[in-house]
Amino acid sequence: MSTDYLSGWHDWTAAFAHWTDVSISELHGIMTGIMTLCNATDSEGWASVLQALSFELPDEAALELLTDYAEDVSFALKDKDDAYGYEPLVPDDEHDLFERVLALKDWAGGYITGIGVAQIALQPDEKELIATLMQIAALRPDEEEGLEGGEEMWLHLFEFARMVPPALAVRKRQDVKSLALLKGLPAHATTAQELAADKNPHIIDAMANKQ
């Protein structure tokens, strides 16, 4: 059986088939970023988050799936052991490398959005993690040439990305409904600016050279 059924890719693809605001990988990244800092919330809370981000609301079944997965992620990231079993939502290895890279790129961008919504204050070592994640979000793979480094580089990027949420999920958690975004207050923007300033264009090359 394809691992798309085990990872949730199949369920998300089916549930969000008629919702096209962002990809399911990006939405999963946004959800994970918020759940890194927040406790699980109900479907009403997620509806408020999506509306505050200027997204159309998905149908009830899709919203319920998002709520259920977010609860699982929130609880997993609270547990030191379970947290390291977390994986970004991307298609399995039966899909073309190009498709997998695009999904991971979307997830990385969504995760950065999510931690911005949650207004996480990053420590210097955490800024380096997110700066590298920003590089993944900025990838421009060529459909013909694929990812430089092929499957080996793909695996390294995926493993790096999945370790970021557990590394950041070490703070006191807050209620999603208390987020500034839902209170009509401007989200704190300096984190993204700091990350952009700190971004090292050679980080991914350095990661590859370690292989």
PDB file of C-alpha atoms in Angstrom:
ATOM      1  CA  MET A   1       0.000   0.000   0.000  1.00  0.00           C
ATOM      2  CA  SER A   2       1.197   3.513  -0.790  1.00  0.00           C
ATOM      3  CA  THR A   3       2.381   5.359   2.302  1.00  0.00           C
ATOM      4  CA  ASP A   4       0.231   8.304   1.151  1.00  0.00           C
ATOM      5  CA  TYR A   5      -2.563   6.541   3.059  1.00  0.00           C
ATOM      6  CA  LEU A   6      -0.449   6.302   6.208  1.00  0.00           C
ATOM      7  CA  SER A   7       0.926   9.855   6.115  1.00  0.00           C
ATOM      8  CA  GLY A   8      -2.464  11.454   5.566  1.00  0.00           C
ATOM      9  CA  TRP A   9      -1.589  12.754   2.091  1.00  0.00           C
ATOM     10  CA  HIS A  10      -4.468  10.823   0.536  1.00  0.00           C
ATOM     11  CA  ASP A  11      -6.968  12.062   3.149  1.00  0.00           C
ATOM     12  CA  TRP A  12      -5.880  15.685   2.829  1.00  0.00           C
ATOM     13  CA  THR A  13      -5.895  15.543  -0.968  1.00  0.00           C
ATOM     14  CA  ALA A  14      -9.457  14.211  -0.956  1.00  0.00           C
ATOM     15  CA  ALA A  15     -10.747  16.539   1.782  1.00  0.00           C
ATOM     16  CA  PHE A  16      -9.312  19.721   0.248  1.00  0.00           C
ATOM     17  CA  ALA A  17      -9.921  18.802  -3.402  1.00  0.00           C
ATOM     18  CA  HIS A  18     -12.185  21.829  -3.896  1.00  0.00           C
ATOM     19  CA  TRP A  19     -10.217  24.270  -1.713  1.00  0.00           C
ATOM     20  CA  THR A  20      -7.408  25.955  -3.602  1.00  0.00           C
ATOM     21  CA  ASP A  21      -6.297  28.954  -1.535  1.00  0.00           C
ATOM     22  CA  VAL A  22      -2.958  27.279  -0.763  1.00  0.00           C
ATOM     23  CA  SER A  23      -1.618  23.761  -1.215  1.00  0.00           C
ATOM     24  CA  ILE A  24      -2.343  21.117   1.417  1.00  0.00           C
ATOM     25  CA  SER A  25       1.370  21.019   2.268  1.00  0.00           C
ATOM     26  CA  GLU A  26       1.420  24.763   2.914  1.00  0.00           C
ATOM     27  CA  LEU A  27      -1.720  24.534   5.045  1.00  0.00           C
ATOM     28  CA  HIS A  28      -0.190  21.657   6.997  1.00  0.00           C
ATOM     29  CA  GLY A  29       2.903  23.800   7.551  1.00  0.00           C
ATOM     30  CA  ILE A  30       0.805  26.738   8.788  1.00  0.00           C
ATOM     31  CA  MET A  31      -1.070  24.425  11.135  1.00  0.00           C
ATOM     32  CA  THR A  32       2.170  22.895  12.449  1.00  0.00           C
ATOM     33  CA  GLY A  33       3.746  26.301  13.021  1.00  0.00           C
ATOM     34  CA  ILE A  34       0.776  27.390  15.113  1.00  0.00           C
ATOM     35  CA  MET A  35       0.636  24.070  16.983  1.00  0.00           C
ATOM     36  CA  THR A  36       4.327  24.427  17.829  1.00  0.00           C
ATOM     37  CA  LEU A  37       3.344  27.277  20.150  1.00  0.00           C
ATOM     38  CA  CYS A  38      -0.346  26.697  20.871  1.00  0.00           C
ATOM     39  CA  ASN A  39      -2.697  24.202  22.407  1.00  0.00           C
ATOM     40  CA  ALA A  40      -5.165  22.365  20.198  1.00  0.00           C
ATOM     41  CA  THR A  41      -8.352  24.259  19.368  1.00  0.00           C
ATOM     42  CA  ASP A  42     -11.758  23.401  17.936  1.00  0.00           C
ATOM     43  CA  SER A  43     -13.032  23.824  14.376  1.00  0.00           C
ATOM     44  CA  GLU A  44     -14.352  27.264  15.278  1.00  0.00           C
ATOM     45  CA  GLY A  45     -10.845  28.317  16.243  1.00  0.00           C
ATOM     46  CA  TRP A  46      -9.415  27.054  12.961  1.00  0.00           C
ATOM     47  CA  ALA A  47     -12.182  28.760  11.011  1.00  0.00           C
ATOM     48  CA  SER A  48     -11.198  32.017  12.710  1.00  0.00           C
ATOM     49  CA  VAL A  49      -7.517  31.486  11.860  1.00  0.00           C
ATOM     50  CA  LEU A  50      -8.254  30.792   8.195  1.00  0.00           C
ATOM     51  CA  GLN A  51     -10.533  33.805   7.921  1.00  0.00           C
ATOM     52  CA  ALA A  52      -7.951  36.032   9.628  1.00  0.00           C
ATOM     53  CA  LEU A  53      -5.434  34.858   7.008  1.00  0.00           C
ATOM     54  CA  SER A  54      -7.948  35.886   4.303  1.00  0.00           C
ATOM     55  CA  PHE A  55      -8.607  32.296   3.208  1.00  0.00           C
ATOM     56  CA  GLU A  56     -11.973  30.987   2.140  1.00  0.00           C
ATOM     57  CA  LEU A  57     -13.395  28.486   4.589  1.00  0.00           C
ATOM     58  CA  PRO A  58     -13.171  24.876   3.392  1.00  0.00           C
ATOM     59  CA  ASP A  59     -16.195  22.623   3.787  1.00  0.00           C
ATOM     60  CA  GLU A  60     -17.090  21.113   7.145  1.00  0.00           C
ATOM     61  CA  ALA A  61     -15.368  17.774   6.492  1.00  0.00           C
ATOM     62  CA  ALA A  62     -12.083  19.445   5.524  1.00  0.00           C
ATOM     63  CA  LEU A  63     -12.228  21.780   8.509  1.00  0.00           C
ATOM     64  CA  GLU A  64     -12.840  18.823  10.811  1.00  0.00           C
ATOM     65  CA  LEU A  65      -9.877  16.950   9.314  1.00  0.00           C
ATOM     66  CA  LEU A  66      -7.640  19.989   9.892  1.00  0.00           C
ATOM     67  CA  THR A  67      -8.879  20.231  13.485  1.00  0.00           C
ATOM     68  CA  ASP A  68      -8.258  16.542  14.180  1.00  0.00           C
ATOM     69  CA  TYR A  69      -4.762  16.525  12.667  1.00  0.00           C
ATOM     70  CA  ALA A  70      -3.853  19.735  14.477  1.00  0.00           C
ATOM     71  CA  GLU A  71      -4.865  18.158  17.786  1.00  0.00           C
ATOM     72  CA  ASP A  72      -2.656  15.158  17.046  1.00  0.00           C
ATOM     73  CA  VAL A  73       0.275  17.406  16.132  1.00  0.00           C
ATOM     74  CA  SER A  74      -0.163  19.571  19.212  1.00  0.00           C
ATOM     75  CA  PHE A  75      -0.175  16.575  21.551  1.00  0.00           C
ATOM     76  CA  ALA A  76       2.725  14.894  19.734  1.00  0.00           C
ATOM     77  CA  LEU A  77       4.911  17.986  19.905  1.00  0.00           C
ATOM     78  CA  LYS A  78       4.306  18.232  23.654  1.00  0.00           C
ATOM     79  CA  ASP A  79       5.846  14.777  24.124  1.00  0.00           C
ATOM     80  CA  LYS A  80       9.644  14.595  23.925  1.00  0.00           C
ATOM     81  CA  ASP A  81       9.572  11.138  22.357  1.00  0.00           C
ATOM     82  CA  ASP A  82       6.538  11.472  20.071  1.00  0.00           C
ATOM     83  CA  ALA A  83       7.688  14.862  18.815  1.00  0.00           C
ATOM     84  CA  TYR A  84      10.538  13.349  16.823  1.00  0.00           C
ATOM     85  CA  GLY A  85       8.097  11.164  14.908  1.00  0.00           C
ATOM     86  CA  TYR A  86       6.574  14.269  13.316  1.00  0.00           C
ATOM     87  CA  GLU A  87       6.677  14.518   9.506  1.00  0.00           C
ATOM     88  CA  PRO A  88       5.704  17.320   7.103  1.00  0.00           C
ATOM     89  CA  LEU A  89       2.800  16.493   4.806  1.00  0.00           C
ATOM     90  CA  VAL A  90       4.380  15.610   1.465  1.00  0.00           C
ATOM     91  CA  PRO A  91       3.672  12.847  -1.088  1.00  0.00           C
ATOM     92  CA  ASP A  92       5.535   9.556  -0.757  1.00  0.00           C
ATOM     93  CA  ASP A  93       8.481   8.298  -2.781  1.00  0.00           C
ATOM     94  CA  GLU A  94       6.222   6.873  -5.488  1.00  0.00           C
ATOM     95  CA  HIS A  95       5.718  10.468  -6.635  1.00  0.00           C
ATOM     96  CA  ASP A  96       8.236  12.308  -8.790  1.00  0.00           C
ATOM     97  CA  LEU A  97      11.062  14.057  -6.947  1.00  0.00           C
ATOM     98  CA  PHE A  98       9.906  17.380  -8.423  1.00  0.00           C
ATOM     99  CA  GLU A  99       6.455  16.981  -6.857  1.00  0.00           C
ATOM    100  CA  ARG A 100       7.928  16.081  -3.477  1.00  0.00           C
ATOM    101  CA  VAL A 101      10.311  19.040  -3.513  1.00  0.00           C
ATOM    102  CA  LEU A 102       7.499  21.459  -4.365  1.00  0.00           C
ATOM    103  CA  ALA A 103       5.419  20.061  -1.511  1.00  0.00           C
ATOM    104  CA  LEU A 104       8.290  20.422   0.986  1.00  0.00           C
ATOM    105  CA  LYS A 105       8.932  23.945  -0.273  1.00  0.00           C
ATOM    106  CA  ASP A 106       5.257  24.780   0.334  1.00  0.00           C
ATOM    107  CA  TRP A 107       5.321  23.178   3.784  1.00  0.00           C
ATOM    108  CA  ALA A 108       8.408  25.189   4.769  1.00  0.00           C
ATOM    109  CA  GLY A 109       6.797  28.454   3.678  1.00  0.00           C
ATOM    110  CA  GLY A 110       3.627  27.548   5.548  1.00  0.00           C
ATOM    111  CA  TYR A 111       5.531  26.685   8.712  1.00  0.00           C
ATOM    112  CA  ILE A 112       7.271  30.053   8.681  1.00  0.00           C
ATOM    113  CA  THR A 113       3.857  31.718   8.305  1.00  0.00           C
ATOM    114  CA  GLY A 114       2.506  29.636  11.197  1.00  0.00           C
ATOM    115  CA  ILE A 115       5.228  30.560  13.675  1.00  0.00           C
ATOM    116  CA  GLY A 116       4.778  34.174  12.596  1.00  0.00           C
ATOM    117  CA  VAL A 117       1.074  33.956  13.435  1.00  0.00           C
ATOM    118  CA  ALA A 118       1.981  32.425  16.801  1.00  0.00           C
ATOM    119  CA  GLN A 119       4.521  35.232  17.329  1.00  0.00           C
ATOM    120  CA  ILE A 120       7.373  33.050  18.453  1.00  0.00           C
ATOM    121  CA  ALA A 121      10.477  34.879  19.694  1.00  0.00           C
ATOM    122  CA  LEU A 122      13.457  32.976  18.354  1.00  0.00           C
ATOM    123  CA  GLN A 123      16.764  32.303  20.053  1.00  0.00           C
ATOM    124  CA  PRO A 124      19.953  32.669  17.939  1.00  0.00           C
ATOM    125  CA  ASP A 125      20.274  28.931  17.260  1.00  0.00           C
ATOM    126  CA  GLU A 126      16.589  28.765  16.336  1.00  0.00           C
ATOM    127  CA  LYS A 127      17.030  31.651  13.910  1.00  0.00           C
ATOM    128  CA  GLU A 128      19.613  29.565  12.103  1.00  0.00           C
ATOM    129  CA  LEU A 129      17.133  26.676  11.811  1.00  0.00           C
ATOM    130  CA  ILE A 130      14.430  28.938  10.409  1.00  0.00           C
ATOM    131  CA  ALA A 131      16.886  30.677   8.086  1.00  0.00           C
ATOM    132  CA  THR A 132      17.670  27.276   6.581  1.00  0.00           C
ATOM    133  CA  LEU A 133      13.956  26.508   6.354  1.00  0.00           C
ATOM    134  CA  MET A 134      13.548  29.806   4.492  1.00  0.00           C
ATOM    135  CA  GLN A 135      16.073  28.550   1.972  1.00  0.00           C
ATOM    136  CA  ILE A 136      13.989  25.419   1.454  1.00  0.00           C
ATOM    137  CA  ALA A 137      10.916  27.621   0.996  1.00  0.00           C
ATOM    138  CA  ALA A 138      12.841  29.598  -1.628  1.00  0.00           C
ATOM    139  CA  LEU A 139      13.889  26.569  -3.707  1.00  0.00           C
ATOM    140  CA  ARG A 140      13.188  26.846  -7.428  1.00  0.00           C
ATOM    141  CA  PRO A 141      13.542  23.278  -8.683  1.00  0.00           C
ATOM    142  CA  ASP A 142      13.558  22.637 -12.408  1.00  0.00           C
ATOM    143  CA  GLU A 143      10.998  20.036 -13.491  1.00  0.00           C
ATOM    144  CA  GLU A 144      13.408  18.617 -16.045  1.00  0.00           C
ATOM    145  CA  GLU A 145      16.582  18.697 -13.975  1.00  0.00           C
ATOM    146  CA  GLY A 146      14.991  18.050 -10.574  1.00  0.00           C
ATOM    147  CA  LEU A 147      16.806  18.788  -7.310  1.00  0.00           C
ATOM    148  CA  GLU A 148      20.577  19.001  -7.435  1.00  0.00           C
ATOM    149  CA  GLY A 149      21.821  16.058  -5.427  1.00  0.00           C
ATOM    150  CA  GLY A 150      18.736  14.000  -6.261  1.00  0.00           C
ATOM    151  CA  GLU A 151      17.184  11.602  -3.765  1.00  0.00           C
ATOM    152  CA  GLU A 152      20.047  11.940  -1.291  1.00  0.00           C
ATOM    153  CA  MET A 153      19.603  15.690  -1.041  1.00  0.00           C
ATOM    154  CA  TRP A 154      15.812  15.293  -0.885  1.00  0.00           C
ATOM    155  CA  LEU A 155      16.111  12.962   2.088  1.00  0.00           C
ATOM    156  CA  HIS A 156      18.469  15.339   3.864  1.00  0.00           C
ATOM    157  CA  LEU A 157      16.153  18.333   3.359  1.00  0.00           C
ATOM    158  CA  PHE A 158      13.110  16.346   4.474  1.00  0.00           C
ATOM    159  CA  GLU A 159      14.861  15.086   7.601  1.00  0.00           C
ATOM    160  CA  PHE A 160      16.020  18.597   8.425  1.00  0.00           C
ATOM    161  CA  ALA A 161      12.524  20.063   7.968  1.00  0.00           C
ATOM    162  CA  ARG A 162      10.810  17.484  10.142  1.00  0.00           C
ATOM    163  CA  MET A 163      13.204  18.162  13.034  1.00  0.00           C
ATOM    164  CA  VAL A 164      12.428  21.888  13.201  1.00  0.00           C
ATOM    165  CA  PRO A 165       9.003  21.719  14.938  1.00  0.00           C
ATOM    166  CA  PRO A 166      10.255  19.468  17.783  1.00  0.00           C
ATOM    167  CA  ALA A 167      13.253  21.778  18.253  1.00  0.00           C
ATOM    168  CA  LEU A 168      10.989  24.824  18.673  1.00  0.00           C
ATOM    169  CA  ALA A 169       8.177  23.183  20.655  1.00  0.00           C
ATOM    170  CA  VAL A 170       9.779  23.837  24.037  1.00  0.00           C
ATOM    171  CA  ARG A 171       7.838  26.888  25.184  1.00  0.00           C
ATOM    172  CA  LYS A 172       4.804  27.560  27.311  1.00  0.00           C
ATOM    173  CA  ARG A 173       1.782  27.127  25.094  1.00  0.00           C
ATOM    174  CA  GLN A 174      -1.033  29.575  24.513  1.00  0.00           C
ATOM    175  CA  ASP A 175      -4.638  29.446  23.388  1.00  0.00           C
ATOM    176  CA  VAL A 176      -5.123  29.839  19.634  1.00  0.00           C
ATOM    177  CA  LYS A 177      -8.068  32.140  20.262  1.00  0.00           C
ATOM    178  CA  SER A 178      -5.804  34.516  22.223  1.00  0.00           C
ATOM    179  CA  LEU A 179      -3.501  35.113  19.244  1.00  0.00           C
ATOM    180  CA  ALA A 180      -3.119  38.748  18.210  1.00  0.00           C
ATOM    181  CA  LEU A 181      -4.183  37.827  14.681  1.00  0.00           C
ATOM    182  CA  LEU A 182      -7.619  36.812  15.961  1.00  0.00           C
ATOM    183  CA  LYS A 183      -7.960  39.909  18.119  1.00  0.00           C
ATOM    184  CA  GLY A 184      -7.525  42.186  15.136  1.00  0.00           C
ATOM    185  CA  LEU A 185      -4.051  43.263  16.221  1.00  0.00           C
ATOM    186  CA  PRO A 186      -1.127  43.375  13.791  1.00  0.00           C
ATOM    187  CA  ALA A 187       1.060  40.291  13.944  1.00  0.00           C
ATOM    188  CA  HIS A 188       4.633  40.828  15.124  1.00  0.00           C
ATOM    189  CA  ALA A 189       6.721  41.158  11.940  1.00  0.00           C
ATOM    190  CA  THR A 190      10.260  41.586  13.237  1.00  0.00           C
ATOM    191  CA  THR A 191      10.947  37.862  13.352  1.00  0.00           C
ATOM    192  CA  ALA A 192      10.666  37.510   9.585  1.00  0.00           C
ATOM    193  CA  GLN A 193      12.764  40.635   9.069  1.00  0.00           C
ATOM    194  CA  GLU A 194      15.453  39.333  11.414  1.00  0.00           C
ATOM    195  CA  LEU A 195      15.484  35.994   9.661  1.00  0.00           C
ATOM    196  CA  ALA A 196      15.854  37.632   6.273  1.00  0.00           C
ATOM    197  CA  ALA A 197      18.771  39.661   7.608  1.00  0.00           C
ATOM    198  CA  ASP A 198      20.406  36.592   9.085  1.00  0.00           C
ATOM    199  CA  LYS A 199      19.835  34.325   6.100  1.00  0.00           C
ATOM    200  CA  ASN A 200      23.008  32.597   4.941  1.00  0.00           C
ATOM    201  CA  PRO A 201      22.929  31.789   1.197  1.00  0.00           C
ATOM    202  CA  HIS A 202      25.415  28.958   1.669  1.00  0.00           C
ATOM    203  CA  ILE A 203      23.562  26.979   4.348  1.00  0.00           C
ATOM    204  CA  ILE A 204      22.024  24.400   2.002  1.00  0.00           C
ATOM    205  CA  ASP A 205      25.369  23.965   0.212  1.00  0.00           C
ATOM    206  CA  ALA A 206      26.990  23.347   3.583  1.00  0.00           C
ATOM    207  CA  MET A 207      24.329  20.800   4.435  1.00  0.00           C
ATOM    208  CA  ALA A 208      24.994  18.986   1.168  1.00  0.00           C
ATOM    209  CA  ASN A 209      28.741  18.955   1.766  1.00  0.00           C
ATOM    210  CA  LYS A 210      28.194  17.127   5.049  1.00  0.00           C
ATOM    211  CA  GLN A 211      26.776  14.146   3.186  1.00  0.00           C
TER     212      GLN A 211
END
